mmCIF file of N, CA and C and ligand atoms in Angstrom:
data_model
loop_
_atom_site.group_PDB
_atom_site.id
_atom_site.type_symbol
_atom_site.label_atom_id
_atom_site.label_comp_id
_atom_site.label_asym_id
_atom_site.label_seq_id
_atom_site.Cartn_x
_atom_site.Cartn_y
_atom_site.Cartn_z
ATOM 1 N N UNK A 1 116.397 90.131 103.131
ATOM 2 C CA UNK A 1 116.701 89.771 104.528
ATOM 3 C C UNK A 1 115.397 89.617 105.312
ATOM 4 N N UNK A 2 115.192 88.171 105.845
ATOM 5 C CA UNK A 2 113.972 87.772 106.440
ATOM 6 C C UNK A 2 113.720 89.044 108.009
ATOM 7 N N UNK A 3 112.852 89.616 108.622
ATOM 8 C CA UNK A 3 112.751 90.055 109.039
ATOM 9 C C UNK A 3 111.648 89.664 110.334
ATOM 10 N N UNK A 4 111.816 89.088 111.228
ATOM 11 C CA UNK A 4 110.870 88.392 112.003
ATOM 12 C C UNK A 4 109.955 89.519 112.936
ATOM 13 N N UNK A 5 110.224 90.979 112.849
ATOM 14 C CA UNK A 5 109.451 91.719 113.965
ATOM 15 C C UNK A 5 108.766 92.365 112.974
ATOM 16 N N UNK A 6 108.575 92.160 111.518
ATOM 17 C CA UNK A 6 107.086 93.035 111.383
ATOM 18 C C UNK A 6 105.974 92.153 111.122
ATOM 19 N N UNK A 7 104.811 92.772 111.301
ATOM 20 C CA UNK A 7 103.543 92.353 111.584
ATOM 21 C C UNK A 7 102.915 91.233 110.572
ATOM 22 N N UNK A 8 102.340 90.261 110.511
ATOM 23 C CA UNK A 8 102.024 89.143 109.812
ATOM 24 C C UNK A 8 100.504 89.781 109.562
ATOM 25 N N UNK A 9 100.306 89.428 108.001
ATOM 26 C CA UNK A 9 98.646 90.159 107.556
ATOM 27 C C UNK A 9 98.363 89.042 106.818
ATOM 28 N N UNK A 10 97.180 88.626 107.047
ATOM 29 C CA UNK A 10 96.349 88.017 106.124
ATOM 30 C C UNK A 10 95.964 88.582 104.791
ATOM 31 N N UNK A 11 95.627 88.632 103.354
ATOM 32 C CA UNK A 11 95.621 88.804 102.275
ATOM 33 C C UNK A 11 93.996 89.617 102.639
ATOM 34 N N UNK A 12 92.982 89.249 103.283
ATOM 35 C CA UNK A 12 92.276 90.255 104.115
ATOM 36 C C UNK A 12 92.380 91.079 104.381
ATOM 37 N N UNK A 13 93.547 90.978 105.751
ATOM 38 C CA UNK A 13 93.152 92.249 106.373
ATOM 39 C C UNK A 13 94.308 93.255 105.360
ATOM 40 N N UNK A 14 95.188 92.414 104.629
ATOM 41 C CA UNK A 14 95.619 94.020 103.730
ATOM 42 C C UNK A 14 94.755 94.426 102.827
ATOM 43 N N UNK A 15 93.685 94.165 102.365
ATOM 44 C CA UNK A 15 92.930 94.149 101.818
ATOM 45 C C UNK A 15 92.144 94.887 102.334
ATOM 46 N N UNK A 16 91.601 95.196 103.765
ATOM 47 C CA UNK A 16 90.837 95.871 104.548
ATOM 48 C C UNK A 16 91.261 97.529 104.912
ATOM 49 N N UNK A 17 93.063 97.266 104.929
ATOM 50 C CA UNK A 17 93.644 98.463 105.796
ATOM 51 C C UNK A 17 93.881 99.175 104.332
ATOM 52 N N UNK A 18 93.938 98.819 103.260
ATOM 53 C CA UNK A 18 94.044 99.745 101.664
ATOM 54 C C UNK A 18 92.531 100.419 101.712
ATOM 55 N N UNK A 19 91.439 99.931 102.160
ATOM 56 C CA UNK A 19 90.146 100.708 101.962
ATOM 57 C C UNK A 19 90.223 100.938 103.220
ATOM 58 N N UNK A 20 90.287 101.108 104.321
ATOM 59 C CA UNK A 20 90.778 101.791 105.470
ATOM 60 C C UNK A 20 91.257 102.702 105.161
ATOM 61 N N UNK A 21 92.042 103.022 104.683
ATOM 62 C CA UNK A 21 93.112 104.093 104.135
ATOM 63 C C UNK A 21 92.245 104.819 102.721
ATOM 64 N N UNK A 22 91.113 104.637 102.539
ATOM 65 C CA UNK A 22 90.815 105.101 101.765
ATOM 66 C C UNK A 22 90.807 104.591 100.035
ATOM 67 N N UNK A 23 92.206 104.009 100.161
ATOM 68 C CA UNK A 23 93.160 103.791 99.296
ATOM 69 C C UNK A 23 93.377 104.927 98.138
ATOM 70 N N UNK A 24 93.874 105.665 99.364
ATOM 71 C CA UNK A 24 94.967 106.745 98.906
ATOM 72 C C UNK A 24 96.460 106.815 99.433
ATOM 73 N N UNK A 25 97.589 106.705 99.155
ATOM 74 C CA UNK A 25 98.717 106.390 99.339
ATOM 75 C C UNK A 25 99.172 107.607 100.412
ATOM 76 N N UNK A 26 100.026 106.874 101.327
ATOM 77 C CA UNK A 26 99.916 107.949 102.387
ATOM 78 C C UNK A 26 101.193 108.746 102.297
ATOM 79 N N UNK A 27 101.901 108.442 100.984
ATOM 80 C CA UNK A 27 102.932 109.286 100.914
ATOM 81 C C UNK A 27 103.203 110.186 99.945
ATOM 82 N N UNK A 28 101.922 109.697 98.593
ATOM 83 C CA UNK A 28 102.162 110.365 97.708
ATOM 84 C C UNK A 28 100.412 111.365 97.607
ATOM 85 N N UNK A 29 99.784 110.745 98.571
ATOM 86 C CA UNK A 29 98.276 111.493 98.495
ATOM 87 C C UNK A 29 97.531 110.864 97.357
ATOM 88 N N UNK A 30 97.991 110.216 96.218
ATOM 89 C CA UNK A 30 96.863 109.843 95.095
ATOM 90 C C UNK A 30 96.192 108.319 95.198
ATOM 91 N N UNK A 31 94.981 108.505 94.647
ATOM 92 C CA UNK A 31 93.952 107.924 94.681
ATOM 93 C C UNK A 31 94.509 106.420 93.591
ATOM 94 N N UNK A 32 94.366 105.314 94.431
ATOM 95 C CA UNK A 32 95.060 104.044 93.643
ATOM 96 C C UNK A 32 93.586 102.925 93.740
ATOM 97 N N UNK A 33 93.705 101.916 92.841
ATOM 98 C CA UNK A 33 92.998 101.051 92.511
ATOM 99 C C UNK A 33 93.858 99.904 93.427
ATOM 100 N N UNK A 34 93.144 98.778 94.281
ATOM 101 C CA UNK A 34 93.751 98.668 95.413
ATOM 102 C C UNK A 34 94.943 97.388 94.881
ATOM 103 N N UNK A 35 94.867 96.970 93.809
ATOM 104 C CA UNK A 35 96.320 96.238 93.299
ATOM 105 C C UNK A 35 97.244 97.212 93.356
ATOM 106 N N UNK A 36 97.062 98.326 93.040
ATOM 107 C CA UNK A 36 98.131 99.034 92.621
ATOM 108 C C UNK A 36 99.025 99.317 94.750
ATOM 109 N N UNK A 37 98.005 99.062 95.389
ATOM 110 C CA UNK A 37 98.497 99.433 96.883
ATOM 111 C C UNK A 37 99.487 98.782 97.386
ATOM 112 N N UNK A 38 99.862 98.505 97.965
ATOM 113 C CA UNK A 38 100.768 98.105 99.177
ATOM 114 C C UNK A 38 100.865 98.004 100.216
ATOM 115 N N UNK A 39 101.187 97.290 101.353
ATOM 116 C CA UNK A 39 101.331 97.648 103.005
ATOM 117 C C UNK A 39 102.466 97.435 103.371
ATOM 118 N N UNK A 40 102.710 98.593 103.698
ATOM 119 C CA UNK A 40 104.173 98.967 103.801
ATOM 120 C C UNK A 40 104.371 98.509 105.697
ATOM 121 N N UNK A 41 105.603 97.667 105.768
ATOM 122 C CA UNK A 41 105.909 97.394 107.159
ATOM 123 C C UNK A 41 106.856 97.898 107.857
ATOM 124 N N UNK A 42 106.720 98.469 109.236
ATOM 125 C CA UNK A 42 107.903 98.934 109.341
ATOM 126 C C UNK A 42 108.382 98.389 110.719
ATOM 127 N N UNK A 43 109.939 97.937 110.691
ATOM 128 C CA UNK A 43 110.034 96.858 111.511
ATOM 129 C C UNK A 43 110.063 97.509 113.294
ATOM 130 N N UNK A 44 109.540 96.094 114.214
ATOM 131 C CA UNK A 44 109.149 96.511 115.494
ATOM 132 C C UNK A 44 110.374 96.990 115.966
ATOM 133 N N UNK A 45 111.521 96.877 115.778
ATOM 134 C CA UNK A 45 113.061 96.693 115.722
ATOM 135 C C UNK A 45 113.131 98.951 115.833
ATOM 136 N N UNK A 46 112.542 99.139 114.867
ATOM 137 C CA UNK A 46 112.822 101.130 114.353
ATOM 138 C C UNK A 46 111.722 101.959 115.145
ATOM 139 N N UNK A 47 110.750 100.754 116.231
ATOM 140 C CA UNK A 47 109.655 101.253 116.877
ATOM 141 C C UNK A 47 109.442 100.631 118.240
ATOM 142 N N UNK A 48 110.344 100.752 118.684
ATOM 143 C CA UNK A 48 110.109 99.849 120.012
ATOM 144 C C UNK A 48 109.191 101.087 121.040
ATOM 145 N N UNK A 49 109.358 102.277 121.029
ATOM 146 C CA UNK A 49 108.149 102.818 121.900
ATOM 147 C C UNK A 49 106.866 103.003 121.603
ATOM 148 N N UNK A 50 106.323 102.626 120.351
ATOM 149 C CA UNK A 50 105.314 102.333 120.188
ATOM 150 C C UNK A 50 104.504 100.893 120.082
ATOM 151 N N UNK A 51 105.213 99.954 120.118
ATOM 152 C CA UNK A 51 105.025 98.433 119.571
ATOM 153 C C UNK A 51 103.814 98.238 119.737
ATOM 154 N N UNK A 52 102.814 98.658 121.101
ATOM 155 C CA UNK A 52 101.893 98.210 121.269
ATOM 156 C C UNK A 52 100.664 98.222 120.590
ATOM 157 N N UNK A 53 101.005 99.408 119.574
ATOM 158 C CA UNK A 53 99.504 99.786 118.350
ATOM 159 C C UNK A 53 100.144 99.385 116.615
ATOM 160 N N UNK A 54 99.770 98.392 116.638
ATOM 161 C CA UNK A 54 100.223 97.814 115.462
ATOM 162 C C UNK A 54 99.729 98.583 114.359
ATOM 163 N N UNK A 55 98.771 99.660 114.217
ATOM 164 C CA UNK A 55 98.565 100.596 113.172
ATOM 165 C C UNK A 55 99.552 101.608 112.920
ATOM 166 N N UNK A 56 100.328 101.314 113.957
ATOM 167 C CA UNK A 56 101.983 103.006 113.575
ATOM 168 C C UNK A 56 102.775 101.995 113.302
ATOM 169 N N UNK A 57 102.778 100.590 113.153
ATOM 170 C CA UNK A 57 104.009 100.187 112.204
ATOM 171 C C UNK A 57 103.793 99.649 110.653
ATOM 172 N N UNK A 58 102.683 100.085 110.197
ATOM 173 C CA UNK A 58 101.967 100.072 108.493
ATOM 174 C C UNK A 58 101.523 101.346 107.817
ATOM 175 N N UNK A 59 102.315 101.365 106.935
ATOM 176 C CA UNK A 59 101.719 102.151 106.142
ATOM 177 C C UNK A 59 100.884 101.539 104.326
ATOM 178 N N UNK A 60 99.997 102.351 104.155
ATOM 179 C CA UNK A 60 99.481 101.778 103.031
ATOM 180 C C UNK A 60 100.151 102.968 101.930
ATOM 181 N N UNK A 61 101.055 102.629 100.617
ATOM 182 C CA UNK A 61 101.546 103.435 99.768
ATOM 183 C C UNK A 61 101.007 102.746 98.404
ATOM 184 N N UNK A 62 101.736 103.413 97.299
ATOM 185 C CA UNK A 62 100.971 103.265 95.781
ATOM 186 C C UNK A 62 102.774 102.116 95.586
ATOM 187 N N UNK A 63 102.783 101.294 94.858
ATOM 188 C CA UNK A 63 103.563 100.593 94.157
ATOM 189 C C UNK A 63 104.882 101.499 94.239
ATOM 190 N N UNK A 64 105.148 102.527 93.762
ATOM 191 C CA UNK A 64 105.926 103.575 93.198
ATOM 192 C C UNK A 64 106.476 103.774 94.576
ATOM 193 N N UNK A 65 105.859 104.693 95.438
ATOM 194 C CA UNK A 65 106.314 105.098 96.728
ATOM 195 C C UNK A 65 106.379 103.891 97.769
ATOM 196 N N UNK A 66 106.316 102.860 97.437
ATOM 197 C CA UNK A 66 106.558 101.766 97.743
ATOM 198 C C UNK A 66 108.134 101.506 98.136
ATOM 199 N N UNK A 67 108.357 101.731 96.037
ATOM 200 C CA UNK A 67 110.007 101.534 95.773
ATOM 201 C C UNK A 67 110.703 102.115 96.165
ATOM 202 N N UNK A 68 110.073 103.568 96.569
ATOM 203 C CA UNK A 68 110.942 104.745 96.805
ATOM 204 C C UNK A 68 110.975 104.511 98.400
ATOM 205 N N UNK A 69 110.537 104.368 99.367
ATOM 206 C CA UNK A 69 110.505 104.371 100.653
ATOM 207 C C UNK A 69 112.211 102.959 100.964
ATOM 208 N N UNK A 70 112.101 102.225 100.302
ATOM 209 C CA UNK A 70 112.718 100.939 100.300
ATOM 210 C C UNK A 70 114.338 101.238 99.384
ATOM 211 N N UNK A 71 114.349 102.224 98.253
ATOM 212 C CA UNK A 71 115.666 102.410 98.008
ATOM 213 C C UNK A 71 116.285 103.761 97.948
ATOM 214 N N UNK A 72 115.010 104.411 98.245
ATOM 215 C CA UNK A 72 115.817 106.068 98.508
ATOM 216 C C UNK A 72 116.863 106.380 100.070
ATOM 217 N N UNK A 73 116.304 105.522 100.887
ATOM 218 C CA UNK A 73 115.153 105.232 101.155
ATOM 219 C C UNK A 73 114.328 106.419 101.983
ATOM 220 N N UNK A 74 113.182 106.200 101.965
ATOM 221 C CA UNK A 74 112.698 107.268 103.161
ATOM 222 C C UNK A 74 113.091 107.226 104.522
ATOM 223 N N UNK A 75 113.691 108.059 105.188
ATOM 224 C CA UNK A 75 113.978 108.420 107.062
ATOM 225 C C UNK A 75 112.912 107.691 107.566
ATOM 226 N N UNK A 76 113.140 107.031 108.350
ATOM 227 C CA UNK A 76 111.860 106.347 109.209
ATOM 228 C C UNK A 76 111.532 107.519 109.944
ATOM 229 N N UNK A 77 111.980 108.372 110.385
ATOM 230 C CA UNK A 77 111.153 110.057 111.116
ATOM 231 C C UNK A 77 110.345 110.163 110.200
ATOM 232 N N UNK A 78 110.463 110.812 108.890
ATOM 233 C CA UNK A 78 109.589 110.868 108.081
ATOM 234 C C UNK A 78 108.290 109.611 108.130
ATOM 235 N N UNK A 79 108.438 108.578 108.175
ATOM 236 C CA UNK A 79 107.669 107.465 107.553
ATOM 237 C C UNK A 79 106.341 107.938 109.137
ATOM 238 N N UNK A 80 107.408 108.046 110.207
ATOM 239 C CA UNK A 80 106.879 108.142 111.142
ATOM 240 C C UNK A 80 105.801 109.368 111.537
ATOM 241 N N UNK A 81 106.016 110.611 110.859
ATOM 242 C CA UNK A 81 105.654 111.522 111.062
ATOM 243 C C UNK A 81 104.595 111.228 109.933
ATOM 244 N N UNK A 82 104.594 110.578 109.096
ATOM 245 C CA UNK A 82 102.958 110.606 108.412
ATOM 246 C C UNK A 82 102.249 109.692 109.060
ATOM 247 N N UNK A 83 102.838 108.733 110.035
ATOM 248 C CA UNK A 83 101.920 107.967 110.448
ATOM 249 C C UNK A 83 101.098 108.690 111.911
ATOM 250 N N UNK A 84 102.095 109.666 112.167
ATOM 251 C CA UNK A 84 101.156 109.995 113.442
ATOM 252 C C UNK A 84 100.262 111.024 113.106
ATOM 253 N N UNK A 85 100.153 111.196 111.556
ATOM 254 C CA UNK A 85 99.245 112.855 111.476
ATOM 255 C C UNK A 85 98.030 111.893 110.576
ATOM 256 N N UNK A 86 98.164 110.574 110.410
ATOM 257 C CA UNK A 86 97.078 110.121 109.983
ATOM 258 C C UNK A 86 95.965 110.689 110.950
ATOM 259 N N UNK A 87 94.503 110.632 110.149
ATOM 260 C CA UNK A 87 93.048 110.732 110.822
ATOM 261 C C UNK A 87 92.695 109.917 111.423
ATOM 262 N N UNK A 88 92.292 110.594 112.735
ATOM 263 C CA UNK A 88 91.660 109.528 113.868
ATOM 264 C C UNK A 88 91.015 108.490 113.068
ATOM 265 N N UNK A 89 89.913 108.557 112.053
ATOM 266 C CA UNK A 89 89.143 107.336 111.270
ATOM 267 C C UNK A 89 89.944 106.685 110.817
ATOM 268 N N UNK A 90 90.530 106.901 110.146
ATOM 269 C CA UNK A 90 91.688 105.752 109.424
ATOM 270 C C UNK A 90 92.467 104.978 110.820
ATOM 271 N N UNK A 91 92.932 105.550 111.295
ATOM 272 C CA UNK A 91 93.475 105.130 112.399
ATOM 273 C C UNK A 91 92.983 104.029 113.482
ATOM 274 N N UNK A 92 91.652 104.077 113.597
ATOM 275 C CA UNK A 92 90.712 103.833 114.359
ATOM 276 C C UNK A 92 90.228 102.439 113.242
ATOM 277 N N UNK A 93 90.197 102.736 111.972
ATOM 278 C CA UNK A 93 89.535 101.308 111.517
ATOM 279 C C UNK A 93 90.861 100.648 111.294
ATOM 280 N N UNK A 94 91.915 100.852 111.130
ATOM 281 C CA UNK A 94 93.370 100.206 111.141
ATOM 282 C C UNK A 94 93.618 99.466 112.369
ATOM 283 N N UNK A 95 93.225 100.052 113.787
ATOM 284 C CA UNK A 95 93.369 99.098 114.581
ATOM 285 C C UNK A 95 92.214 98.485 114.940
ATOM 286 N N UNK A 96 91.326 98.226 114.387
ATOM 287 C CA UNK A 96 89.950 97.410 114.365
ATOM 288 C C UNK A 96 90.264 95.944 113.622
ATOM 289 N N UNK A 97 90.901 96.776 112.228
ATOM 290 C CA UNK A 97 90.989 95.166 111.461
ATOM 291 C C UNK A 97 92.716 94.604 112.063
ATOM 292 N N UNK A 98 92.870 95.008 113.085
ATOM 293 C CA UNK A 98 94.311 94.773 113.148
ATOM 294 C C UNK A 98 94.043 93.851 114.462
ATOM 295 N N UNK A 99 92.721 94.426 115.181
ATOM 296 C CA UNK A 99 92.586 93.498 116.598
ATOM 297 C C UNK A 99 93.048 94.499 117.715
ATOM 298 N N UNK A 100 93.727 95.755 117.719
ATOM 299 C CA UNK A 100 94.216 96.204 118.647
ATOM 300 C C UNK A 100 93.016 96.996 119.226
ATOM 301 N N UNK A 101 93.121 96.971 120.795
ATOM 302 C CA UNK A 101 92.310 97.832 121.149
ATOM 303 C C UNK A 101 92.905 98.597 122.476
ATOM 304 N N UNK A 102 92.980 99.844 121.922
ATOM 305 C CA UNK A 102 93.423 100.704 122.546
ATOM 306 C C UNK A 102 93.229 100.942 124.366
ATOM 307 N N UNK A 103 93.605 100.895 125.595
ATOM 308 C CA UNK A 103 92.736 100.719 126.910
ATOM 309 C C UNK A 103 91.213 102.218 127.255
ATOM 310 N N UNK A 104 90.612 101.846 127.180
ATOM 311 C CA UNK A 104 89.456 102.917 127.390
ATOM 312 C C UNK A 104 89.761 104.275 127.981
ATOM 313 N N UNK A 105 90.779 103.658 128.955
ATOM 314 C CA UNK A 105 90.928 104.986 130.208
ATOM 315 C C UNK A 105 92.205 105.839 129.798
ATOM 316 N N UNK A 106 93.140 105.197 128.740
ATOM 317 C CA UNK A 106 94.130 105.848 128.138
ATOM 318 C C UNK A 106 93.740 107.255 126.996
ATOM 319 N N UNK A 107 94.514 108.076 127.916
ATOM 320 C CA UNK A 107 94.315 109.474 127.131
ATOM 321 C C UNK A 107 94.904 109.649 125.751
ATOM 322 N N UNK A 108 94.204 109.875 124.782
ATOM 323 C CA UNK A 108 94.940 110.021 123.863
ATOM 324 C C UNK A 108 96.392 111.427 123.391
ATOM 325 N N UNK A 109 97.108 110.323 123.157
ATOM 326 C CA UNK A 109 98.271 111.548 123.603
ATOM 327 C C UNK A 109 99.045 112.004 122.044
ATOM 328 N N UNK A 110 97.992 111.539 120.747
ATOM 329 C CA UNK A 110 98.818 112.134 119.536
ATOM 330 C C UNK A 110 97.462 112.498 118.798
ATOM 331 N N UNK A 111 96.414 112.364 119.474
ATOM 332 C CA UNK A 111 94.864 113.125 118.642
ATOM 333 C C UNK A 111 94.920 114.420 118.815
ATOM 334 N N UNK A 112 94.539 115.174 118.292
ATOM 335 C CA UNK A 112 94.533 116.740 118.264
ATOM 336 C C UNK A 112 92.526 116.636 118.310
ATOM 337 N N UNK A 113 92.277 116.987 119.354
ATOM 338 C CA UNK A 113 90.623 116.848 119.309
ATOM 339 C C UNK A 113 90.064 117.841 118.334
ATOM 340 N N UNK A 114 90.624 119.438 118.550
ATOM 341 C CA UNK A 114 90.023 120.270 117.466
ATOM 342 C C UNK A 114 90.088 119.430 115.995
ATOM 343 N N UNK A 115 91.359 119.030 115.633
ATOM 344 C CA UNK A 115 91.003 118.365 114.578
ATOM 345 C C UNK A 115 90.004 117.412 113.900
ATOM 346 N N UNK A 116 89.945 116.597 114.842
ATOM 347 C CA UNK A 116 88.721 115.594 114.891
ATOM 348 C C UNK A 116 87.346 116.227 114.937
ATOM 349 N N UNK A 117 87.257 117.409 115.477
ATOM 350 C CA UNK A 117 85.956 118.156 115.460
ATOM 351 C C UNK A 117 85.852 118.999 114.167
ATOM 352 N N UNK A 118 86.621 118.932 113.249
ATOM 353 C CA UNK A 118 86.469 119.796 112.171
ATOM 354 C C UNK A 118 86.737 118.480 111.252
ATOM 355 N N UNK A 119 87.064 117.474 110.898
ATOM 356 C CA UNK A 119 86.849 116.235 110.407
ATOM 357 C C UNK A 119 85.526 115.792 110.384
ATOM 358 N N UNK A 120 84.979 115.785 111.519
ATOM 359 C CA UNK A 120 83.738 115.316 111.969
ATOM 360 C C UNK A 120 82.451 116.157 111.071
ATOM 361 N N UNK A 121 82.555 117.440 111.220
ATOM 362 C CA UNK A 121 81.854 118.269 111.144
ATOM 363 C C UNK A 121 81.986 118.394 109.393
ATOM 364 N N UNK A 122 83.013 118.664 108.552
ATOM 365 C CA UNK A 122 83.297 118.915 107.187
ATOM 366 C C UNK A 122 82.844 117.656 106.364
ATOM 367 N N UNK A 123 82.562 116.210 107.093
ATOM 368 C CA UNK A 123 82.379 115.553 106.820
ATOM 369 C C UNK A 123 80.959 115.568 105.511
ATOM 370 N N UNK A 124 80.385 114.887 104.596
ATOM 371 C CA UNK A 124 79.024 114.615 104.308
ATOM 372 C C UNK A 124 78.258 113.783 105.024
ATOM 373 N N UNK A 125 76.701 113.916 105.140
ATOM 374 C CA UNK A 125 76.354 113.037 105.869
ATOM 375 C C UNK A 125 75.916 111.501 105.025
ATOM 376 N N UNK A 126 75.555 111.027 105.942
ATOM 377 C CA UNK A 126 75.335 109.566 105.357
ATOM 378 C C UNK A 126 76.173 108.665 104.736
ATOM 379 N N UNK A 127 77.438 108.830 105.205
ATOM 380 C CA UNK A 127 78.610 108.116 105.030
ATOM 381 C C UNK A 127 78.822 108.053 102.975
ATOM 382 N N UNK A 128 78.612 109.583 103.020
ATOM 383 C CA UNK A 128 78.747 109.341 101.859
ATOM 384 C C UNK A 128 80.656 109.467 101.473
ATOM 385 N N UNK A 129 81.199 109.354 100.388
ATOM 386 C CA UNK A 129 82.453 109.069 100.159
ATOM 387 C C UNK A 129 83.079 110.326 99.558
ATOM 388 N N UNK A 130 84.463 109.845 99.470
ATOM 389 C CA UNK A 130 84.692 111.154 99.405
ATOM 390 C C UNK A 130 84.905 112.027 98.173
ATOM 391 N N UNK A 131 85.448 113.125 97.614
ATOM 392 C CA UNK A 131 84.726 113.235 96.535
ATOM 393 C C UNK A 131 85.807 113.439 95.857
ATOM 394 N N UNK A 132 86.011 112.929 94.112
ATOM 395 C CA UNK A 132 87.099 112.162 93.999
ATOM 396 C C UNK A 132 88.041 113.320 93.422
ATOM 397 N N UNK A 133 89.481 113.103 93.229
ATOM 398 C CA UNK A 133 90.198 114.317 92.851
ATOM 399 C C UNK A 133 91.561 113.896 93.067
HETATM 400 ZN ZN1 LIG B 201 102.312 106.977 96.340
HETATM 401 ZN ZN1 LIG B 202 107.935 98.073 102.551
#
């Protein structure tokens, strides 16, 4: 069933938001080779109070949790609730390659700052990656 309210991606930018994401599957946590990924859409239709940040209606999953989101299927609460506990970084380069830009003066109202300060900080320096497992 054709679906006209989710988001249109260039073979790019899904390409961008799987290493955005690390390309680790955001439902099953494991580390995928980025064929094996997916971008999972979820229609503007199950999100109308968020519509305006096109990064809470994608998720990036592994093939598998792909299938499973689509015939188990997963609760869109659920789908939803991993999308809002994603990391500010991921988050932040998701709506970069997506074009969205958030308004400057808007408070962020689903960041947890301590978090971001212990992200920040646990980090390695020099953008090194992360370490594999
Ligand atoms: Zn998975
Ligand atoms: Zn899907």
């Amino acid at each position: 069933m054709p679906d006209t309210d989710l988001i249109k991606l260039t073979p790019a930018q899904e390409r961008k938001l799987k290493i955005a994401a690390e390309q680790i599957c955001e439902l099953c946590y494991d580390y995928y080779p980025l064929s094996f990924l997916k971008i999972h859409r979820i229609s503007r239709r199950l999100y109308k109070e968020m519509k305006r940040d096109p990064s809470t209606r994608i998720m990036v999953v592994c093939d598998l949790c792909h299938s499973h989101i689509h015939e188990l299927p997963v609760p869109i609460g659920k789908q939803r609730a991993i999308i809002r506990e994603r990391s500010f970084y991921i988050r932040r380069d998701m709506r970069k390659i997506l074009g969205y830009k958030p308004k400057p003066y808007q408070a962020p109202d689903d960041v947890n700052l301590s978090m971001i300060f212990d992200e920040y900080f646990g980090r390695s320096p020099l953008g090194s990656y992360r370490i594999s497992g």
